[in-house]
GROMACS .gro file of C-alpha atoms in nm:
model
  353
    1THR     CA    1  -3.605   1.920  -2.474
    2GLN     CA    2  -3.532   2.316  -2.406
    3PRO     CA    3  -3.602   2.374  -2.043
    4VAL     CA    4  -3.873   2.552  -1.927
    5SER     CA    5  -3.700   2.763  -1.644
    6LYS     CA    6  -3.476   3.039  -1.720
    7GLU     CA    7  -3.294   2.999  -1.393
    8PRO     CA    8  -3.049   2.670  -1.377
    9ILE     CA    9  -3.117   2.367  -1.158
   10LYS     CA   10  -2.875   2.410  -0.907
   11ILE     CA   11  -2.756   2.084  -0.701
   12GLY     CA   12  -2.578   2.095  -0.381
   13ALA     CA   13  -2.312   1.771  -0.345
   14ILE     CA   14  -2.209   1.739   0.016
   15LEU     CA   15  -1.927   1.494  -0.013
   16PRO     CA   16  -1.575   1.398   0.173
   17LEU     CA   17  -1.322   1.573  -0.049
   18THR     CA   18  -1.089   1.604   0.236
   19GLY     CA   19  -0.984   1.375   0.552
   20PRO     CA   20  -0.979   1.016   0.598
   21ALA     CA   21  -1.331   0.943   0.343
   22ALA     CA   22  -1.134   1.149   0.077
   23SER     CA   23  -1.076   0.880  -0.159
   24TRP     CA   24  -1.442   0.767  -0.219
   25GLY     CA   25  -1.551   1.107  -0.178
   26VAL     CA   26  -1.327   1.236  -0.458
   27GLU     CA   27  -1.476   0.913  -0.653
   28THR     CA   28  -1.834   0.998  -0.607
   29GLN     CA   29  -1.767   1.349  -0.736
   30ARG     CA   30  -1.590   1.234  -1.048
   31GLY     CA   31  -1.930   0.990  -1.099
   32ILE     CA   32  -2.126   1.289  -1.040
   33GLU     CA   33  -1.916   1.510  -1.308
   34LEU     CA   34  -1.962   1.204  -1.579
   35ALA     CA   35  -2.356   1.245  -1.525
   36LYS     CA   36  -2.332   1.619  -1.548
   37GLU     CA   37  -2.187   1.594  -1.870
   38GLU     CA   38  -2.414   1.316  -2.015
   39LEU     CA   39  -2.721   1.504  -1.956
   40ILE     CA   40  -2.612   1.853  -2.073
   41LYS     CA   41  -2.555   1.670  -2.365
   42ASN     CA   42  -2.858   1.469  -2.381
   43TYR     CA   43  -3.095   1.714  -2.283
   44ASN     CA   44  -2.916   2.087  -2.395
   45LEU     CA   45  -2.914   2.159  -2.032
   46ALA     CA   46  -2.594   2.389  -2.097
   47ASN     CA   47  -2.594   2.675  -1.864
   48LYS     CA   48  -2.906   2.541  -1.700
   49LEU     CA   49  -2.745   2.256  -1.462
   50LYS     CA   50  -2.532   2.369  -1.190
   51VAL     CA   51  -2.347   2.092  -0.932
   52ILE     CA   52  -2.208   2.308  -0.655
   53PHE     CA   53  -1.957   2.111  -0.427
   54GLU     CA   54  -1.887   2.120  -0.059
   55ASP     CA   55  -1.665   1.962   0.174
   56SER     CA   56  -1.794   1.766   0.448
   57GLN     CA   57  -1.456   1.638   0.583
   58ALA     CA   58  -1.676   1.340   0.677
   59LYS     CA   59  -1.780   1.553   1.007
   60PRO     CA   60  -2.173   1.579   1.084
   61GLN     CA   61  -2.147   1.947   1.167
   62GLU     CA   62  -1.940   2.062   0.865
   63GLY     CA   63  -2.208   1.883   0.644
   64ILE     CA   64  -2.467   2.070   0.828
   65ASN     CA   65  -2.259   2.396   0.779
   66ALA     CA   66  -2.224   2.305   0.402
   67TYR     CA   67  -2.639   2.260   0.348
   68TYR     CA   68  -2.680   2.586   0.479
   69LYS     CA   69  -2.431   2.763   0.260
   70LEU     CA   70  -2.593   2.557  -0.042
   71LYS     CA   71  -2.933   2.700   0.079
   72ASN     CA   72  -2.882   3.028   0.176
   73ILE     CA   73  -2.629   3.147  -0.048
   74ASP     CA   74  -2.613   2.934  -0.361
   75LYS     CA   75  -3.014   2.867  -0.352
   76ILE     CA   76  -2.990   2.515  -0.458
   77ASN     CA   77  -3.323   2.315  -0.545
   78ALA     CA   78  -3.174   1.956  -0.445
   79VAL     CA   79  -2.895   1.824  -0.272
   80ILE     CA   80  -2.686   1.502  -0.282
   81SER     CA   81  -2.536   1.420   0.058
   82ALA     CA   82  -2.279   1.131   0.154
   83ALA     CA   83  -2.284   0.894   0.443
   84THR     CA   84  -2.565   0.819   0.670
   85PHE     CA   85  -2.434   1.023   0.978
   86ILE     CA   86  -2.432   1.348   0.750
   87SER     CA   87  -2.759   1.255   0.536
   88VAL     CA   88  -2.974   1.211   0.822
   89PRO     CA   89  -2.912   1.578   0.994
   90ILE     CA   90  -2.922   1.706   0.694
   91MET     CA   91  -3.280   1.512   0.590
   92LYS     CA   92  -3.480   1.688   0.865
   93LEU     CA   93  -3.368   2.039   0.738
   94ALA     CA   94  -3.416   1.923   0.354
   95ASN     CA   95  -3.784   1.843   0.408
   96GLU     CA   96  -3.846   2.159   0.629
   97ASP     CA   97  -3.724   2.337   0.291
   98SER     CA   98  -3.894   2.113   0.034
   99ILE     CA   99  -3.527   2.036  -0.113
  100ILE     CA  100  -3.500   1.689  -0.264
  101GLN     CA  101  -3.222   1.493  -0.116
  102PHE     CA  102  -3.049   1.188  -0.248
  103GLY     CA  103  -2.838   1.016   0.023
  104ILE     CA  104  -2.540   0.820  -0.138
  105ALA     CA  105  -2.352   0.597   0.081
  106THR     CA  106  -2.632   0.615   0.324
  107TRP     CA  107  -2.721   0.283   0.433
  108GLY     CA  108  -2.862   0.357   0.746
  109SER     CA  109  -3.218   0.233   0.851
  110SER     CA  110  -3.234   0.611   1.010
  111TYR     CA  111  -3.250   0.761   0.656
  112LYS     CA  112  -3.591   0.572   0.586
  113LYS     CA  113  -3.892   0.775   0.587
  114PRO     CA  114  -4.204   0.762   0.378
  115ASN     CA  115  -4.340   1.022   0.126
  116ASP     CA  116  -4.051   1.274   0.201
  117TYR     CA  117  -3.829   1.458  -0.009
  118SER     CA  118  -3.531   1.186   0.064
  119PHE     CA  119  -3.445   0.914  -0.192
  120ARG     CA  120  -3.145   0.669  -0.250
  121VAL     CA  121  -3.017   0.467  -0.519
  122ASP     CA  122  -2.820   0.264  -0.317
  123MET     CA  123  -2.737  -0.060  -0.095
  124THR     CA  124  -2.916  -0.029   0.252
  125VAL     CA  125  -2.802  -0.191   0.613
  126GLU     CA  126  -3.075  -0.444   0.590
  127SER     CA  127  -2.952  -0.566   0.236
  128ALA     CA  128  -2.606  -0.588   0.342
  129SER     CA  129  -2.652  -0.729   0.658
  130LYS     CA  130  -2.843  -0.991   0.519
  131LYS     CA  131  -2.624  -1.087   0.249
  132ILE     CA  132  -2.336  -1.141   0.524
  133VAL     CA  133  -2.566  -1.325   0.737
  134ASP     CA  134  -2.674  -1.548   0.457
  135TYR     CA  135  -2.298  -1.618   0.386
  136ILE     CA  136  -2.269  -1.709   0.782
  137VAL     CA  137  -2.548  -1.933   0.771
  138ASN     CA  138  -2.448  -2.128   0.428
  139LYS     CA  139  -2.090  -2.184   0.581
  140LYS     CA  140  -2.262  -2.345   0.887
  141ILE     CA  141  -2.081  -2.087   1.122
  142LYS     CA  142  -2.198  -2.074   1.492
  143LYS     CA  143  -1.978  -1.859   1.672
  144VAL     CA  144  -1.950  -1.496   1.556
  145GLY     CA  145  -1.740  -1.175   1.674
  146VAL     CA  146  -1.829  -0.793   1.568
  147LEU     CA  147  -1.582  -0.515   1.572
  148TYR     CA  148  -1.738  -0.203   1.491
  149VAL     CA  149  -1.681   0.188   1.481
  150LYS     CA  150  -1.873   0.372   1.746
  151ASN     CA  151  -2.072   0.626   1.565
  152ALA     CA  152  -2.393   0.620   1.378
  153PHE     CA  153  -2.281   0.430   1.086
  154GLY     CA  154  -2.137   0.155   1.273
  155GLU     CA  155  -2.420   0.154   1.542
  156ASP     CA  156  -2.660   0.138   1.271
  157PHE     CA  157  -2.508  -0.144   1.101
  158TYR     CA  158  -2.437  -0.332   1.402
  159ASN     CA  159  -2.778  -0.347   1.505
  160ALA     CA  160  -2.913  -0.421   1.132
  161PHE     CA  161  -2.684  -0.756   1.152
  162LYS     CA  162  -2.738  -0.830   1.512
  163SER     CA  163  -3.164  -0.823   1.404
  164GLU     CA  164  -3.084  -1.030   1.102
  165ILE     CA  165  -2.871  -1.320   1.282
  166ASN     CA  166  -3.109  -1.368   1.570
  167LYS     CA  167  -3.322  -1.503   1.289
  168TYR     CA  168  -3.098  -1.781   1.323
  169ASN     CA  169  -2.943  -2.009   1.590
  170ILE     CA  170  -2.633  -1.806   1.563
  171ASN     CA  171  -2.434  -1.645   1.850
  172ILE     CA  172  -2.276  -1.335   1.852
  173ILE     CA  173  -2.009  -1.459   2.133
  174ALA     CA  174  -1.820  -1.133   2.098
  175GLU     CA  175  -1.868  -0.797   2.018
  176GLU     CA  176  -1.628  -0.491   2.029
  177ASN     CA  177  -1.659  -0.143   1.954
  178TYR     CA  178  -1.398   0.189   1.965
  179LEU     CA  179  -1.426   0.549   1.921
  180GLU     CA  180  -1.378   0.699   1.554
  181GLU     CA  181  -1.053   0.875   1.684
  182THR     CA  182  -0.885   0.530   1.820
  183LYS     CA  183  -0.544   0.429   1.656
  184ASP     CA  184  -0.446   0.147   1.874
  185PHE     CA  185  -0.646  -0.194   1.831
  186ASN     CA  186  -0.465  -0.416   2.044
  187ASP     CA  187  -0.725  -0.438   2.316
  188VAL     CA  188  -1.015  -0.475   2.134
  189LEU     CA  189  -0.847  -0.731   1.892
  190THR     CA  190  -0.738  -0.940   2.214
  191LYS     CA  191  -1.045  -0.959   2.369
  192LEU     CA  192  -1.191  -1.090   2.035
  193ARG     CA  193  -0.923  -1.335   2.000
  194ASP     CA  194  -0.957  -1.472   2.323
  195LYS     CA  195  -1.349  -1.543   2.237
  196LYS     CA  196  -1.256  -1.786   1.972
  197PRO     CA  197  -1.502  -1.672   1.708
  198GLU     CA  198  -1.509  -1.849   1.382
  199VAL     CA  199  -1.554  -1.526   1.201
  200VAL     CA  200  -1.513  -1.170   1.259
  201PHE     CA  201  -1.739  -0.894   1.088
  202LEU     CA  202  -1.559  -0.565   1.087
  203ILE     CA  203  -1.771  -0.230   1.043
  204ASP     CA  204  -1.594   0.086   0.941
  205HIS     CA  205  -1.636   0.338   0.688
  206ARG     CA  206  -1.278   0.408   0.632
  207GLY     CA  207  -1.082   0.130   0.448
  208SER     CA  208  -0.771   0.270   0.584
  209ILE     CA  209  -0.883   0.169   0.921
  210LEU     CA  210  -1.018  -0.149   0.822
  211GLY     CA  211  -0.625  -0.192   0.700
  212GLU     CA  212  -0.523  -0.125   1.052
  213ILE     CA  213  -0.749  -0.353   1.220
  214LEU     CA  214  -0.643  -0.631   0.948
  215LYS     CA  215  -0.280  -0.562   1.024
  216LYS     CA  216  -0.275  -0.563   1.388
  217ALA     CA  217  -0.500  -0.900   1.402
  218LYS     CA  218  -0.249  -1.054   1.181
  219GLU     CA  219   0.016  -0.981   1.455
  220LEU     CA  220  -0.197  -1.113   1.751
  221ASP     CA  221  -0.207  -1.444   1.580
  222LEU     CA  222  -0.609  -1.375   1.534
  223ASN     CA  223  -0.646  -1.621   1.239
  224VAL     CA  224  -1.043  -1.604   1.133
  225GLN     CA  225  -1.228  -1.562   0.850
  226PHE     CA  226  -1.288  -1.173   0.856
  227LEU     CA  227  -1.601  -1.012   0.674
  228SER     CA  228  -1.665  -0.666   0.625
  229LEU     CA  229  -1.829  -0.396   0.405
  230SER     CA  230  -1.779  -0.217   0.067
  231THR     CA  231  -1.538   0.024   0.234
  232ALA     CA  232  -1.292  -0.248   0.242
  233GLN     CA  233  -1.201  -0.213  -0.167
  234ASP     CA  234  -0.958   0.091  -0.082
  235LYS     CA  235  -0.613   0.063  -0.201
  236SER     CA  236  -0.536   0.246   0.100
  237LEU     CA  237  -0.621  -0.076   0.290
  238LEU     CA  238  -0.403  -0.313   0.086
  239ASN     CA  239  -0.096  -0.054   0.138
  240ILE     CA  240  -0.139  -0.096   0.508
  241ALA     CA  241  -0.247  -0.453   0.579
  242LYS     CA  242  -0.045  -0.584   0.305
  243GLU     CA  243  -0.068  -0.961   0.329
  244ALA     CA  244  -0.289  -0.961   0.598
  245ALA     CA  245  -0.618  -0.834   0.374
  246GLU     CA  246  -0.606  -1.211   0.208
  247GLY     CA  247  -0.901  -1.365   0.184
  248LEU     CA  248  -1.087  -1.081   0.335
  249ILE     CA  249  -1.472  -1.111   0.198
  250TYR     CA  250  -1.689  -0.817   0.198
  251VAL     CA  251  -2.047  -0.709   0.069
  252TYR     CA  252  -2.038  -0.495  -0.242
  253PRO     CA  253  -2.346  -0.315  -0.357
  254TYR     CA  254  -2.323  -0.419  -0.740
  255ARG     CA  255  -2.152  -0.673  -0.976
  256TYR     CA  256  -2.131  -0.388  -1.252
  257ASP     CA  257  -2.212  -0.658  -1.546
  258ASN     CA  258  -2.501  -0.458  -1.741
  259THR     CA  259  -2.437  -0.228  -1.990
  260ILE     CA  260  -2.455   0.140  -1.844
  261ALA     CA  261  -2.219  -0.005  -1.529
  262ILE     CA  262  -1.979  -0.088  -1.790
  263ASN     CA  263  -1.985   0.210  -1.990
  264LEU     CA  264  -1.984   0.439  -1.712
  265ILE     CA  265  -1.648   0.249  -1.619
  266ASN     CA  266  -1.520   0.306  -1.967
  267GLN     CA  267  -1.613   0.658  -1.952
  268TYR     CA  268  -1.432   0.706  -1.648
  269LYS     CA  269  -1.145   0.577  -1.750
  270ASN     CA  270  -1.123   0.760  -2.080
  271ARG     CA  271  -1.185   1.112  -1.866
  272TYR     CA  272  -0.922   1.052  -1.593
  273ASN     CA  273  -0.662   0.811  -1.729
  274THR     CA  274  -0.723   0.550  -1.445
  275ALA     CA  275  -0.941   0.266  -1.351
  276PRO     CA  276  -1.133   0.374  -1.020
  277ASN     CA  277  -1.033   0.256  -0.711
  278ASN     CA  278  -1.358   0.168  -0.572
  279GLU     CA  279  -1.638   0.128  -0.894
  280TYR     CA  280  -1.925   0.166  -0.639
  281TYR     CA  281  -1.872   0.528  -0.525
  282VAL     CA  282  -1.840   0.628  -0.907
  283ALA     CA  283  -2.172   0.456  -0.966
  284VAL     CA  284  -2.376   0.579  -0.679
  285GLY     CA  285  -2.255   0.945  -0.769
  286TYR     CA  286  -2.337   0.907  -1.131
  287GLN     CA  287  -2.685   0.751  -1.048
  288ALA     CA  288  -2.798   0.971  -0.795
  289LEU     CA  289  -2.758   1.264  -1.047
  290LYS     CA  290  -2.926   1.107  -1.312
  291THR     CA  291  -3.223   0.960  -1.117
  292LEU     CA  292  -3.256   1.330  -0.966
  293LEU     CA  293  -3.268   1.507  -1.296
  294GLU     CA  294  -3.498   1.222  -1.422
  295GLY     CA  295  -3.758   1.382  -1.159
  296TYR     CA  296  -3.730   1.749  -1.336
  297ARG     CA  297  -3.719   1.604  -1.650
  298LEU     CA  298  -4.078   1.433  -1.573
  299CYS     CA  299  -4.171   1.757  -1.475
  300ASN     CA  300  -4.061   1.939  -1.775
  301PHE     CA  301  -3.731   2.071  -1.580
  302ARG     CA  302  -3.998   2.302  -1.348
  303MET     CA  303  -3.848   2.374  -1.037
  304ASP     CA  304  -4.142   2.248  -0.898
  305ASN     CA  305  -4.016   2.001  -0.603
  306PHE     CA  306  -4.340   1.853  -0.492
  307CYS     CA  307  -4.408   1.736  -0.855
  308VAL     CA  308  -4.042   1.604  -0.856
  309LYS     CA  309  -4.089   1.435  -0.543
  310GLU     CA  310  -4.420   1.285  -0.662
  311LYS     CA  311  -4.265   1.196  -1.012
  312LEU     CA  312  -3.967   0.996  -0.834
  313LEU     CA  313  -4.179   0.805  -0.586
  314ASN     CA  314  -4.366   0.666  -0.893
  315LEU     CA  315  -4.088   0.565  -1.093
  316LYS     CA  316  -4.102   0.228  -1.135
  317ASN     CA  317  -3.862  -0.049  -1.310
  318PHE     CA  318  -3.600   0.212  -1.440
  319ASP     CA  319  -3.304   0.098  -1.588
  320SER     CA  320  -2.963   0.211  -1.357
  321VAL     CA  321  -2.607   0.120  -1.272
  322PHE     CA  322  -2.747  -0.136  -1.035
  323GLY     CA  323  -2.985  -0.295  -1.268
  324LYS     CA  324  -3.370  -0.222  -1.343
  325VAL     CA  325  -3.493  -0.065  -0.980
  326SER     CA  326  -3.802   0.072  -0.852
  327PHE     CA  327  -3.864   0.304  -0.580
  328ASP     CA  328  -4.101   0.250  -0.282
  329GLU     CA  329  -4.302   0.464  -0.074
  330ASN     CA  330  -3.954   0.534   0.139
  331GLY     CA  331  -3.775   0.645  -0.161
  332ASP     CA  332  -3.542   0.325  -0.144
  333VAL     CA  333  -3.476   0.087  -0.424
  334TYR     CA  334  -3.370  -0.287  -0.349
  335PHE     CA  335  -3.115  -0.489  -0.517
  336GLU     CA  336  -2.939  -0.772  -0.401
  337PRO     CA  337  -2.555  -0.707  -0.339
  338VAL     CA  338  -2.272  -0.945  -0.394
  339LEU     CA  339  -1.959  -1.079  -0.193
  340LYS     CA  340  -1.631  -1.002  -0.309
  341ILE     CA  341  -1.299  -1.104  -0.169
  342ILE     CA  342  -0.944  -0.991  -0.161
  343LYS     CA  343  -0.715  -1.249  -0.349
  344ASN     CA  344  -0.351  -1.217  -0.421
  345GLY     CA  345  -0.366  -0.845  -0.369
  346GLU     CA  346  -0.666  -0.787  -0.569
  347PHE     CA  347  -1.068  -0.724  -0.502
  348LYS     CA  348  -1.218  -0.976  -0.683
  349MET     CA  349  -1.590  -1.129  -0.703
  350LEU     CA  350  -1.602  -1.457  -0.463
  351SER     CA  351  -1.665  -1.764  -0.675
  352GLY     CA  352  -2.029  -1.858  -0.688
  353GLU     CA  353  -2.168  -1.492  -0.690
   0.00000   0.00000   0.00000
């Protein structure tokens, strides 16, 4: 179908392309690029679809600056933003400007708002916390420790985890946090060790930092079962923690066992001559652009964001890399995440998943 508008659909993408989160920012960018190539081919969108990338450096103010540049200079119709602490401040601006927003790696509950212009095809802090707590309950663990980064990401996850675990007779006997710029984890880990938890849940958005924590924990003989998030699936964690990473169990957004997901990873390997470090970031970038463009397609490629918003909110049971999903009134989808484990230096499905 030839698009109705003579102007191209302009999508801004605000990702961490440099700094400590760059490894997953670049993979997200590649996922978006793969979706763009596919959409141009499928819908004859040559010169009609433009994606403009901006680097947030994983810093909220840089993300906001990028948004203003994309809106005022590039005149975008929609924006894809990565990380809760960047997506949430942009959400307020995008809604004021009637710009469609897709948050990726944006799991926080503060991104949830009914009938607005913000969407996500992703895991949430609630679905991830439920998966981790289910594991703790099934293992009959009674004493839990938590270590989290003191920023919007860490606090949001910690609060969701605490809210979920409070439904059961399980005690968080030790909770410690640290500032984002912290390099030395000796004190917080020593305090955790002295409280003798059976498991410790680690919450950070950087695989390299999780690696440093696991390495230091081993040096301090904090020999417990560590649990974490999909950010743990990062080669830098393995390079830093080495054998200290063995046995880490983490919640992961999807099992990439459906045709769309398998084809995407094959496309990635063909295009970039390597397997992705973390398939999830490729998948969520890819799916965000695909779903966003489906909203425009259903509005005959008109630049009518109210139409796009309404079409997306009514999108039910659509195929995605995460299986069949539907949007609720908050622009969220639900799917159950899985658990993975680091075994023999590799990222594997936990048996039984």
